[in-house]
Amino acid sequence: MTKTLTRADLSEAVYQRVGLSRSESSGLVETVIEEICRAAVDGQNVKLSSFGTFAVRSKNERVGRNPKTGEEVPITPRRVMVFKPSNIMKKLVLDEHRKRSA
Amino acid sequence: MIKSELVQIVAEQNPHLFQRDVENIVNAILEEISNALAQGNRVELRGFGAFSVKHRAARTGRNPRTGERVDVEEKWVPFFKTGKDLRERLNAEV
């Protein structure tokens, strides 16, 4: 079955690997996530080698439609974040899934 | 921003840690996420976003240059959906 990991699992991984206290480990997980957010909000792309790249893209205004009513509504220009996984991560995920489905 | 810059920023906020420790911490986080996805699990980080794996069925593609048919095997790809808070922060007018 599919499991969903949360901050708690990441903190546990840091705790196991680095040997800081549990509360300090969870604080650091928070800091790392927040600094990635901050860079993105600042408009920077965040490149994490062997993991992937978080890129911020600007979208122009376009016409959308309310799918329920069919009514046309303008979609305002906005910034979105996209994640491009590294080739290493893509290969790891693909290889492991292939192994299991074989 | 690249990984070493992230490490440096976090290290500056935690002067009691060696840069090496912070590098280990960042790598532990990223590897935990990668390994979870490899095992077919999801990682949900409220306020930031959620990582999951999407299944793509096998299909017959075409070589766009020659128009020739090619069989594309089924695959599994990592996917990230930006969380609500971050989406809003990216578009907050300041």
Coordinates of N, CA, C and O in Angstrom, one line a residue:
Chain A
M1 N 0.8 -1.2 0.0 CA 0.0 0.0 0.0 C 0.9 1.3 0.0 O 2.0 1.3 0.5
T2 N 0.3 2.3 -0.6 CA 1.0 3.6 -0.6 C 1.0 4.2 0.8 O 0.0 4.3 1.4
K3 N 2.2 4.7 1.2 CA 2.3 5.4 2.5 C 2.5 6.8 2.1 O 3.0 7.2 1.1
T4 N 2.1 7.7 3.0 CA 2.4 9.1 2.9 C 3.3 9.6 4.0 O 3.0 9.5 5.1
L5 N 4.5 10.0 3.5 CA 5.4 10.6 4.5 C 5.2 12.0 4.8 O 4.7 12.7 3.9
T6 N 5.5 12.5 5.9 CA 5.3 13.9 6.3 C 6.6 14.4 6.9 O 7.7 13.8 6.9
R7 N 6.6 15.7 7.3 CA 7.7 16.3 8.0 C 8.3 15.4 9.1 O 9.5 15.4 9.3
A8 N 7.4 14.7 9.8 CA 7.9 13.9 10.9 C 8.9 12.8 10.4 O 9.9 12.5 11.1
D9 N 8.6 12.2 9.2 CA 9.5 11.2 8.7 C 10.8 11.8 8.2 O 11.8 11.1 8.4
L10 N 10.7 13.0 7.7 CA 12.0 13.6 7.3 C 12.8 14.0 8.5 O 14.1 13.8 8.5
S11 N 12.2 14.4 9.6 CA 12.9 14.8 10.8 C 13.5 13.5 11.4 O 14.7 13.5 11.8
E12 N 12.8 12.4 11.3 CA 13.4 11.1 11.8 C 14.6 10.7 11.0 O 15.6 10.3 11.6
A13 N 14.6 10.9 9.7 CA 15.7 10.6 8.9 C 16.9 11.4 9.2 O 18.0 10.9 9.3
V14 N 16.7 12.7 9.5 CA 17.8 13.6 9.9 C 18.3 13.2 11.2 O 19.5 13.1 11.5
Y15 N 17.4 12.9 12.1 CA 17.7 12.5 13.5 C 18.6 11.2 13.5 O 19.7 11.2 14.1
Q16 N 18.2 10.2 12.7 CA 19.0 9.0 12.5 C 20.4 9.2 11.9 O 21.3 8.6 12.3
R17 N 20.5 10.2 11.0 CA 21.7 10.3 10.2 C 22.7 11.3 10.9 O 23.9 11.0 10.8
V18 N 22.2 12.3 11.5 CA 23.1 13.3 12.0 C 23.4 13.3 13.5 O 24.4 13.8 14.0
G19 N 22.5 12.8 14.2 CA 22.7 12.7 15.7 C 22.5 14.0 16.4 O 23.2 14.3 17.4
L20 N 21.5 14.8 16.0 CA 21.0 16.0 16.7 C 19.8 15.5 17.5 O 19.3 14.4 17.3
S21 N 19.3 16.4 18.4 CA 18.1 16.0 19.1 C 16.9 15.9 18.1 O 17.0 16.5 17.0
R22 N 15.9 15.3 18.6 CA 14.7 15.2 17.7 C 14.1 16.6 17.4 O 13.7 16.9 16.3
S23 N 14.1 17.4 18.4 CA 13.4 18.7 18.2 C 14.3 19.6 17.3 O 13.8 20.3 16.4
E24 N 15.6 19.5 17.5 CA 16.5 20.2 16.6 C 16.4 19.7 15.1 O 16.4 20.5 14.2
S25 N 16.3 18.4 15.0 CA 16.2 17.8 13.7 C 14.9 18.4 13.0 O 15.0 18.7 11.8
S26 N 13.8 18.4 13.7 CA 12.6 18.9 13.0 C 12.7 20.4 12.7 O 12.2 20.9 11.7
G27 N 13.4 21.1 13.6 CA 13.6 22.6 13.3 C 14.4 22.8 12.0 O 14.1 23.7 11.2
L28 N 15.4 21.9 11.8 CA 16.2 22.0 10.6 C 15.5 21.7 9.4 O 15.6 22.3 8.3
V29 N 14.6 20.7 9.5 CA 13.8 20.3 8.3 C 12.9 21.5 7.9 O 12.8 21.8 6.7
E30 N 12.4 22.1 8.9 CA 11.5 23.3 8.7 C 12.3 24.4 8.0 O 11.9 25.1 7.0
T31 N 13.5 24.7 8.5 CA 14.4 25.7 7.9 C 14.7 25.4 6.5 O 14.7 26.3 5.6
V32 N 15.1 24.2 6.2 CA 15.4 23.9 4.8 C 14.3 24.1 3.9 O 14.4 24.7 2.8
I33 N 13.1 23.6 4.3 CA 11.9 23.8 3.4 C 11.6 25.3 3.3 O 11.3 25.8 2.2
E34 N 11.7 26.0 4.4 CA 11.4 27.5 4.3 C 12.4 28.2 3.4 O 12.0 29.1 2.7
E35 N 13.6 27.9 3.4 CA 14.6 28.6 2.6 C 14.4 28.3 1.1 O 14.6 29.1 0.3
I36 N 13.9 27.1 0.8 CA 13.6 26.8 -0.6 C 12.4 27.6 -1.0 O 12.4 28.2 -2.1
C37 N 11.4 27.7 -0.2 CA 10.2 28.6 -0.5 C 10.6 30.0 -0.7 O 10.2 30.7 -1.6
R38 N 11.5 30.5 0.2 CA 11.9 31.9 0.2 C 12.6 32.2 -1.1 O 12.3 33.2 -1.7
A39 N 13.5 31.3 -1.5 CA 14.2 31.6 -2.8 C 13.2 31.6 -4.0 O 13.3 32.4 -4.8
A40 N 12.2 30.7 -3.9 CA 11.2 30.6 -5.0 C 10.4 31.9 -5.0 O 10.1 32.4 -6.1
V41 N 9.9 32.3 -3.9 CA 9.1 33.5 -3.8 C 9.9 34.7 -4.3 O 9.3 35.6 -4.9
D42 N 11.2 34.7 -4.0 CA 12.1 35.7 -4.5 C 12.3 35.6 -6.0 O 13.0 36.5 -6.6
G43 N 11.8 34.6 -6.6 CA 11.9 34.5 -8.1 C 13.0 33.6 -8.5 O 13.3 33.5 -9.7
Q44 N 13.8 33.0 -7.6 CA 14.9 32.2 -8.0 C 14.5 30.8 -8.3 O 13.6 30.2 -7.7
N45 N 15.2 30.1 -9.2 CA 15.1 28.7 -9.4 C 16.0 28.0 -8.4 O 17.0 28.6 -8.0
V46 N 15.6 26.9 -7.9 CA 16.3 26.2 -6.9 C 16.8 24.9 -7.5 O 16.0 24.0 -7.8
K47 N 18.1 24.7 -7.7 CA 18.7 23.6 -8.3 C 19.4 22.7 -7.3 O 20.4 23.1 -6.7
L48 N 18.8 21.5 -7.0 CA 19.4 20.6 -6.0 C 19.9 19.4 -6.8 O 19.2 18.5 -7.2
S49 N 21.3 19.4 -6.9 CA 21.9 18.4 -7.8 C 21.5 17.0 -7.3 O 21.4 16.7 -6.1
S50 N 21.3 16.1 -8.3 CA 20.9 14.7 -8.1 C 19.5 14.5 -7.6 O 18.9 13.4 -7.5
F51 N 18.8 15.7 -7.2 CA 17.4 15.6 -6.8 C 16.5 16.2 -7.9 O 15.7 15.5 -8.5
G52 N 16.7 17.5 -8.2 CA 15.9 18.1 -9.2 C 15.9 19.6 -9.1 O 16.6 20.2 -8.2
T53 N 15.1 20.3 -9.9 CA 15.1 21.7 -10.0 C 13.6 22.2 -9.7 O 12.7 21.7 -10.4
F54 N 13.5 23.2 -8.8 CA 12.2 23.9 -8.6 C 12.3 25.2 -9.4 O 13.2 26.0 -9.2
A55 N 11.5 25.3 -10.4 CA 11.6 26.5 -11.3 C 10.3 27.3 -11.1 O 9.2 26.8 -11.0
V56 N 10.5 28.7 -11.1 CA 9.3 29.5 -11.0 C 9.0 30.1 -12.4 O 9.9 30.5 -13.1
R57 N 7.8 29.9 -12.8 CA 7.4 30.4 -14.2 C 6.3 31.4 -14.0 O 5.4 31.3 -13.2
S58 N 6.4 32.4 -14.9 CA 5.4 33.4 -15.0 C 4.4 33.1 -16.1 O 4.8 32.8 -17.2
K59 N 3.1 33.1 -15.8 CA 2.1 32.8 -16.7 C 1.3 34.1 -17.1 O 1.0 34.9 -16.2
N60 N 1.1 34.3 -18.4 CA 0.3 35.4 -18.8 C -1.2 35.2 -18.6 O -1.6 34.1 -18.3
E61 N -1.9 36.3 -18.6 CA -3.4 36.2 -18.5 C -3.9 35.4 -19.7 O -3.4 35.5 -20.8
R62 N -4.9 34.6 -19.4 CA -5.6 33.8 -20.5 C -7.0 33.6 -20.1 O -7.4 33.9 -19.0
V63 N -7.8 33.2 -21.1 CA -9.2 33.0 -20.8 C -9.5 31.6 -20.4 O -9.1 30.6 -21.0
G64 N -10.1 31.4 -19.2 CA -10.5 30.1 -18.8 C -12.0 30.0 -18.9 O -12.7 30.9 -19.3
R65 N -12.5 28.8 -18.4 CA -13.9 28.6 -18.5 C -14.3 27.9 -17.2 O -13.6 27.0 -16.7
N66 N -15.4 28.3 -16.6 CA -16.0 27.6 -15.5 C -16.5 26.3 -16.1 O -17.4 26.3 -16.9
P67 N -15.9 25.1 -15.7 CA -16.3 23.9 -16.3 C -17.8 23.5 -16.0 O -18.4 22.7 -16.7
K68 N -18.3 24.1 -14.9 CA -19.7 23.7 -14.6 C -20.7 24.5 -15.4 O -21.7 24.0 -15.9
T69 N -20.4 25.8 -15.6 CA -21.4 26.7 -16.3 C -21.0 27.0 -17.7 O -21.8 27.5 -18.5
G70 N -19.7 26.7 -18.1 CA -19.3 27.0 -19.4 C -19.0 28.5 -19.6 O -18.6 29.0 -20.7
E71 N -19.1 29.3 -18.5 CA -18.9 30.7 -18.5 C -17.4 31.0 -18.7 O -16.6 30.4 -18.1
E72 N -17.1 32.0 -19.5 CA -15.7 32.4 -19.7 C -15.3 33.3 -18.5 O -16.0 34.3 -18.2
V73 N -14.1 33.0 -18.0 CA -13.6 33.9 -16.9 C -12.1 34.1 -17.2 O -11.4 33.2 -17.6
P74 N -11.7 35.4 -17.0 CA -10.3 35.6 -17.2 C -9.4 35.0 -16.1 O -9.8 35.0 -14.9
I75 N -8.3 34.4 -16.4 CA -7.4 33.9 -15.4 C -6.2 34.9 -15.4 O -5.6 35.1 -16.4
T76 N -6.0 35.5 -14.2 CA -5.1 36.5 -14.1 C -3.7 36.0 -14.2 O -3.4 34.9 -14.0
P77 N -2.7 36.9 -14.6 CA -1.3 36.5 -14.7 C -0.8 36.0 -13.4 O -1.3 36.6 -12.3
R78 N 0.0 35.0 -13.3 CA 0.4 34.5 -12.0 C 1.8 33.8 -12.2 O 2.2 33.5 -13.3
R79 N 2.3 33.5 -11.0 CA 3.6 32.8 -11.0 C 3.3 31.4 -10.4 O 2.5 31.2 -9.5
V80 N 3.9 30.4 -11.0 CA 3.7 29.0 -10.6 C 5.1 28.4 -10.4 O 6.1 28.8 -11.0
M81 N 5.1 27.4 -9.5 CA 6.4 26.6 -9.4 C 6.2 25.3 -10.0 O 5.2 24.6 -9.9
V82 N 7.2 24.9 -10.8 CA 7.2 23.5 -11.4 C 8.5 22.8 -10.9 O 9.5 23.4 -10.6
F83 N 8.4 21.5 -10.8 CA 9.5 20.7 -10.3 C 9.9 19.8 -11.5 O 9.1 19.1 -12.0
K84 N 11.2 19.9 -11.8 CA 11.7 19.0 -12.8 C 12.7 18.0 -12.1 O 13.8 18.5 -11.7
P85 N 12.3 16.8 -12.0 CA 13.2 15.8 -11.3 C 14.5 15.6 -12.1 O 14.5 15.7 -13.4
S86 N 15.6 15.4 -11.4 CA 16.9 15.1 -12.1 C 16.8 13.7 -12.8 O 16.0 12.9 -12.4
N87 N 17.7 13.5 -13.7 CA 17.8 12.2 -14.4 C 18.0 11.1 -13.4 O 17.5 10.0 -13.5
I88 N 18.8 11.4 -12.3 CA 19.1 10.4 -11.3 C 17.9 10.0 -10.6 O 17.6 8.8 -10.4
M89 N 17.0 11.0 -10.2 CA 15.8 10.6 -9.5 C 14.8 9.9 -10.4 O 14.2 8.9 -10.0
K90 N 14.7 10.4 -11.7 CA 13.8 9.7 -12.6 C 14.2 8.2 -12.8 O 13.3 7.3 -12.8
K91 N 15.5 8.0 -12.9 CA 16.0 6.6 -13.1 C 15.7 5.8 -11.9 O 15.3 4.6 -12.0
L92 N 16.0 6.3 -10.7 CA 15.8 5.6 -9.5 C 14.3 5.1 -9.4 O 14.0 4.0 -9.1
V93 N 13.4 6.1 -9.6 CA 12.0 5.8 -9.4 C 11.5 4.8 -10.5 O 10.8 3.8 -10.1
L94 N 12.0 5.0 -11.7 CA 11.6 4.1 -12.8 C 12.1 2.7 -12.5 O 11.4 1.7 -12.6
D95 N 13.4 2.5 -12.2 CA 14.0 1.2 -12.0 C 13.4 0.5 -10.9 O 13.1 -0.7 -11.0
E96 N 13.1 1.2 -9.8 CA 12.5 0.5 -8.6 C 11.1 0.0 -9.0 O 10.7 -1.1 -8.5
H97 N 10.3 0.8 -9.7 CA 9.0 0.4 -10.0 C 9.0 -0.7 -11.0 O 8.2 -1.6 -10.9
R98 N 9.9 -0.7 -12.0 CA 10.0 -1.8 -13.0 C 10.3 -3.1 -12.3 O 9.8 -4.1 -12.6
K99 N 11.3 -3.0 -11.3 CA 11.7 -4.2 -10.6 C 10.5 -4.8 -9.9 O 10.3 -6.0 -9.9
R100 N 9.6 -4.0 -9.3 CA 8.5 -4.5 -8.5 C 7.4 -5.0 -9.4 O 6.7 -5.9 -9.1
S101 N 7.2 -4.4 -10.6 CA 6.1 -4.8 -11.5 C 6.5 -6.0 -12.4 O 5.7 -6.5 -13.1
A102 N 7.8 -6.3 -12.4 CA 8.3 -7.4 -13.2 C 7.8 -8.8 -12.7 O 7.6 -9.0 -11.6
Chain B
M1 N 19.4 29.5 -6.9 CA 20.0 28.9 -5.8 C 20.4 27.5 -6.0 O 19.6 26.7 -6.6
I2 N 21.6 27.1 -5.7 CA 22.0 25.7 -5.8 C 22.2 25.1 -4.4 O 22.1 25.8 -3.4
K3 N 22.4 23.8 -4.4 CA 22.4 23.1 -3.1 C 23.4 23.7 -2.1 O 23.1 23.9 -1.0
S4 N 24.6 24.0 -2.6 CA 25.7 24.5 -1.7 C 25.3 25.9 -1.1 O 25.6 26.2 0.0
E5 N 24.5 26.6 -1.9 CA 24.0 27.9 -1.4 C 23.0 27.7 -0.3 O 22.9 28.4 0.7
L6 N 22.1 26.8 -0.5 CA 21.1 26.4 0.5 C 21.8 26.0 1.8 O 21.4 26.4 2.9
V7 N 22.8 25.1 1.6 CA 23.5 24.7 2.8 C 24.2 25.8 3.5 O 24.1 25.9 4.8
Q8 N 24.7 26.8 2.8 CA 25.4 27.9 3.4 C 24.4 28.8 4.2 O 24.7 29.2 5.3
I9 N 23.2 29.0 3.6 CA 22.2 29.9 4.3 C 21.7 29.2 5.6 O 21.6 29.8 6.6
V10 N 21.5 27.9 5.5 CA 21.0 27.2 6.7 C 22.2 27.1 7.7 O 21.9 27.3 8.9
A11 N 23.4 27.0 7.3 CA 24.5 27.0 8.2 C 24.7 28.3 8.9 O 25.0 28.3 10.1
E12 N 24.5 29.4 8.2 CA 24.6 30.7 8.8 C 23.6 30.9 9.9 O 23.8 31.6 10.9
Q13 N 22.4 30.3 9.8 CA 21.4 30.4 10.8 C 21.6 29.5 12.0 O 20.9 29.5 13.0
N14 N 22.6 28.5 11.8 CA 22.9 27.6 12.8 C 24.4 27.5 13.1 O 25.0 26.5 12.8
P15 N 24.9 28.6 13.7 CA 26.4 28.7 13.8 C 27.0 27.6 14.6 O 28.2 27.4 14.6
H16 N 26.2 26.9 15.4 CA 26.8 25.8 16.2 C 27.0 24.5 15.4 O 27.5 23.5 16.0
L17 N 26.5 24.5 14.2 CA 26.7 23.3 13.3 C 27.8 23.5 12.3 O 28.0 24.6 11.9
F18 N 28.5 22.4 12.0 CA 29.5 22.5 11.0 C 28.8 22.5 9.7 O 27.7 21.9 9.5
Q19 N 29.4 23.1 8.7 CA 28.8 23.1 7.3 C 28.6 21.7 6.8 O 27.6 21.4 6.2
R20 N 29.5 20.8 7.2 CA 29.4 19.4 6.9 C 28.1 18.7 7.4 O 27.5 17.9 6.7
D21 N 27.8 19.1 8.6 CA 26.5 18.6 9.2 C 25.3 19.1 8.4 O 24.4 18.3 8.2
V22 N 25.3 20.3 8.1 CA 24.2 20.9 7.4 C 24.1 20.2 6.0 O 23.0 19.9 5.5
E23 N 25.2 19.9 5.4 CA 25.2 19.2 4.1 C 24.5 17.8 4.3 O 23.7 17.4 3.5
N24 N 24.9 17.2 5.4 CA 24.3 15.9 5.7 C 22.8 16.0 5.9 O 22.1 15.1 5.5
I25 N 22.4 17.0 6.6 CA 21.0 17.2 6.9 C 20.2 17.4 5.6 O 19.2 16.8 5.3
V26 N 20.7 18.3 4.7 CA 20.0 18.6 3.4 C 20.0 17.3 2.6 O 18.9 16.9 2.0
N27 N 21.1 16.6 2.5 CA 21.1 15.3 1.8 C 20.2 14.3 2.4 O 19.5 13.5 1.6
A28 N 20.1 14.2 3.7 CA 19.2 13.2 4.3 C 17.8 13.5 3.9 O 17.0 12.6 3.6
I29 N 17.4 14.8 3.9 CA 16.0 15.2 3.5 C 15.7 14.8 2.1 O 14.7 14.1 1.8
L30 N 16.6 15.2 1.2 CA 16.4 14.9 -0.2 C 16.4 13.4 -0.5 O 15.6 12.9 -1.3
E31 N 17.3 12.7 0.1 CA 17.4 11.2 -0.1 C 16.1 10.5 0.4 O 15.7 9.5 -0.2
E32 N 15.7 11.0 1.5 CA 14.4 10.4 2.1 C 13.3 10.6 1.1 O 12.5 9.6 1.0
I33 N 13.2 11.7 0.5 CA 12.1 12.0 -0.4 C 12.3 11.1 -1.7 O 11.3 10.4 -2.1
S34 N 13.5 11.1 -2.2 CA 13.7 10.2 -3.4 C 13.4 8.7 -3.1 O 12.8 8.1 -3.9
N35 N 13.9 8.3 -1.9 CA 13.7 6.9 -1.6 C 12.2 6.5 -1.4 O 11.7 5.5 -1.8
A36 N 11.5 7.5 -0.8 CA 10.0 7.3 -0.6 C 9.4 7.1 -2.0 O 8.6 6.2 -2.2
L37 N 9.7 8.0 -2.9 CA 9.1 7.9 -4.3 C 9.5 6.6 -5.0 O 8.7 6.0 -5.6
A38 N 10.8 6.2 -4.8 CA 11.3 4.9 -5.4 C 10.4 3.8 -4.9 O 10.1 2.8 -5.6
Q39 N 10.0 3.9 -3.6 CA 9.2 2.8 -3.1 C 7.7 2.9 -3.4 O 6.9 2.2 -2.9
G40 N 7.4 4.0 -4.1 CA 6.0 4.2 -4.5 C 5.2 5.0 -3.5 O 3.9 5.1 -3.6
N41 N 5.8 5.6 -2.5 CA 5.1 6.3 -1.5 C 5.0 7.8 -1.9 O 5.7 8.3 -2.9
R42 N 4.2 8.5 -1.2 CA 4.1 10.0 -1.4 C 4.7 10.7 -0.3 O 4.9 10.1 0.8
V43 N 5.1 12.0 -0.5 CA 5.6 12.8 0.6 C 4.9 14.1 0.6 O 4.8 14.8 -0.4
E44 N 4.2 14.4 1.7 CA 3.3 15.5 1.7 C 3.8 16.5 2.7 O 3.9 16.2 3.9
L45 N 4.2 17.7 2.3 CA 4.8 18.7 3.1 C 3.9 19.9 3.1 O 4.0 20.7 2.2
R46 N 3.0 20.0 4.1 CA 2.0 21.1 4.1 C 2.7 22.4 4.0 O 3.7 22.7 4.6
G47 N 2.1 23.3 3.2 CA 2.6 24.6 3.0 C 3.6 24.7 1.9 O 3.9 25.8 1.3
F48 N 4.2 23.6 1.6 CA 5.2 23.5 0.5 C 4.7 22.8 -0.7 O 4.5 23.4 -1.8
G49 N 4.3 21.5 -0.5 CA 3.8 20.8 -1.7 C 3.9 19.3 -1.4 O 4.3 18.9 -0.3
A50 N 3.5 18.5 -2.4 CA 3.4 17.1 -2.2 C 4.1 16.4 -3.4 O 3.9 16.8 -4.6
F51 N 5.0 15.4 -3.1 CA 5.7 14.6 -4.1 C 4.9 13.3 -4.2 O 4.6 12.7 -3.2
S52 N 4.7 12.9 -5.5 CA 4.1 11.6 -5.7 C 4.7 11.0 -7.0 O 5.5 11.6 -7.7
V53 N 4.2 9.8 -7.3 CA 4.7 9.1 -8.5 C 3.5 8.9 -9.4 O 2.4 8.5 -9.0
K54 N 3.6 9.3 -10.7 CA 2.5 9.1 -11.6 C 2.9 8.0 -12.6 O 4.0 7.9 -13.0
H55 N 1.9 7.1 -12.8 CA 2.0 6.0 -13.8 C 1.6 6.5 -15.2 O 0.6 7.1 -15.3
R56 N 2.5 6.2 -16.1 CA 2.1 6.5 -17.5 C 2.0 5.2 -18.3 O 2.9 4.4 -18.3
A57 N 0.8 4.9 -18.8 CA 0.6 3.6 -19.5 C 1.4 3.6 -20.8 O 1.8 4.6 -21.4
A58 N 1.7 2.3 -21.2 CA 2.4 2.1 -22.5 C 1.6 2.7 -23.6 O 0.3 2.7 -23.5
R59 N 2.2 3.2 -24.6 CA 1.5 3.8 -25.7 C 2.3 3.7 -27.0 O 3.5 3.4 -27.0
T60 N 1.6 3.9 -28.1 CA 2.3 3.9 -29.4 C 2.6 5.3 -29.7 O 1.7 6.1 -29.9
G61 N 3.9 5.7 -29.7 CA 4.2 7.1 -30.1 C 4.7 7.1 -31.5 O 4.6 6.1 -32.2
R62 N 5.1 8.3 -31.9 CA 5.6 8.5 -33.3 C 6.8 9.3 -33.2 O 6.9 10.2 -32.5
N63 N 7.8 8.8 -34.0 CA 9.0 9.6 -34.2 C 8.5 10.9 -35.0 O 8.1 10.8 -36.1
P64 N 8.6 12.1 -34.4 CA 8.1 13.2 -35.0 C 8.8 13.6 -36.3 O 8.2 14.3 -37.2
R65 N 10.0 13.1 -36.5 CA 10.7 13.5 -37.7 C 10.3 12.6 -38.9 O 10.1 13.0 -40.0
T66 N 10.2 11.3 -38.6 CA 9.9 10.3 -39.7 C 8.4 9.9 -39.7 O 8.0 9.3 -40.7
G67 N 7.7 10.1 -38.6 CA 6.3 9.7 -38.6 C 6.2 8.2 -38.3 O 5.1 7.7 -38.2
E68 N 7.3 7.6 -38.1 CA 7.4 6.1 -37.8 C 6.8 5.8 -36.4 O 7.0 6.5 -35.5
R69 N 6.0 4.7 -36.3 CA 5.5 4.3 -35.0 C 6.5 3.7 -34.1 O 7.4 3.0 -34.6
V70 N 6.5 4.1 -32.9 CA 7.4 3.5 -31.9 C 6.6 3.1 -30.6 O 5.8 3.9 -30.2
D71 N 6.9 1.9 -30.1 CA 6.3 1.5 -28.9 C 7.0 2.2 -27.7 O 8.2 2.1 -27.6
V72 N 6.2 2.9 -26.9 CA 6.7 3.5 -25.7 C 6.2 2.7 -24.5 O 5.1 2.4 -24.3
E73 N 7.2 2.2 -23.7 CA 6.9 1.3 -22.6 C 6.2 2.1 -21.5 O 6.3 3.3 -21.4
E74 N 5.4 1.4 -20.6 CA 4.8 2.1 -19.5 C 5.9 2.7 -18.6 O 7.0 2.2 -18.6
K75 N 5.6 3.8 -17.9 CA 6.7 4.3 -17.0 C 6.1 5.0 -15.8 O 4.9 5.2 -15.7
W76 N 6.9 5.3 -14.8 CA 6.6 5.9 -13.6 C 7.4 7.2 -13.4 O 8.7 7.1 -13.6
V77 N 6.8 8.3 -13.2 CA 7.6 9.5 -13.1 C 7.2 10.3 -11.9 O 6.1 10.3 -11.4
P78 N 8.3 10.9 -11.3 CA 8.1 11.7 -10.1 C 7.3 13.0 -10.4 O 7.4 13.5 -11.5
F79 N 6.4 13.4 -9.5 CA 5.6 14.5 -9.7 C 5.5 15.4 -8.5 O 5.5 14.8 -7.4
F80 N 5.4 16.7 -8.7 CA 5.3 17.6 -7.5 C 4.2 18.5 -7.7 O 4.0 19.1 -8.8
K81 N 3.3 18.6 -6.7 CA 2.2 19.6 -6.8 C 2.4 20.6 -5.7 O 2.6 20.3 -4.5
T82 N 2.5 21.9 -6.1 CA 2.8 23.0 -5.2 C 1.7 23.1 -4.2 O 0.5 23.0 -4.5
G83 N 2.0 23.3 -2.9 CA 1.0 23.5 -1.9 C 0.3 24.8 -1.9 O 0.8 25.8 -2.5
K84 N -0.8 24.9 -1.2 CA -1.6 26.1 -1.3 C -0.9 27.3 -0.7 O -0.9 28.4 -1.4
D85 N -0.3 27.2 0.4 CA 0.4 28.4 1.0 C 1.5 28.9 0.1 O 1.6 30.1 -0.1
L86 N 2.3 28.0 -0.5 CA 3.4 28.5 -1.4 C 2.8 29.1 -2.6 O 3.3 30.1 -3.1
R87 N 1.7 28.5 -3.2 CA 1.1 29.1 -4.4 C 0.6 30.5 -4.1 O 0.8 31.4 -4.9
E88 N 0.1 30.7 -2.9 CA -0.4 32.0 -2.5 C 0.8 33.0 -2.3 O 0.7 34.1 -2.7
R89 N 1.8 32.5 -1.7 CA 3.0 33.3 -1.5 C 3.7 33.8 -2.8 O 4.2 34.9 -2.9
L90 N 3.6 32.9 -3.8 CA 4.3 33.2 -5.1 C 3.5 34.4 -5.7 O 4.0 35.0 -6.6
N91 N 2.2 34.5 -5.4 CA 1.4 35.5 -6.0 C 0.9 36.7 -5.1 O 0.0 37.4 -5.5
A92 N 1.5 36.7 -3.9 CA 1.1 37.8 -3.0 C 1.6 39.1 -3.6 O 2.8 39.2 -3.9
E93 N 0.8 40.1 -3.7 CA 1.2 41.4 -4.2 C 1.8 42.1 -3.0 O 1.2 42.2 -1.9
V94 N 3.1 42.5 -3.1 CA 3.7 43.2 -2.0 C 3.9 44.7 -2.3 O 4.2 45.1 -3.4

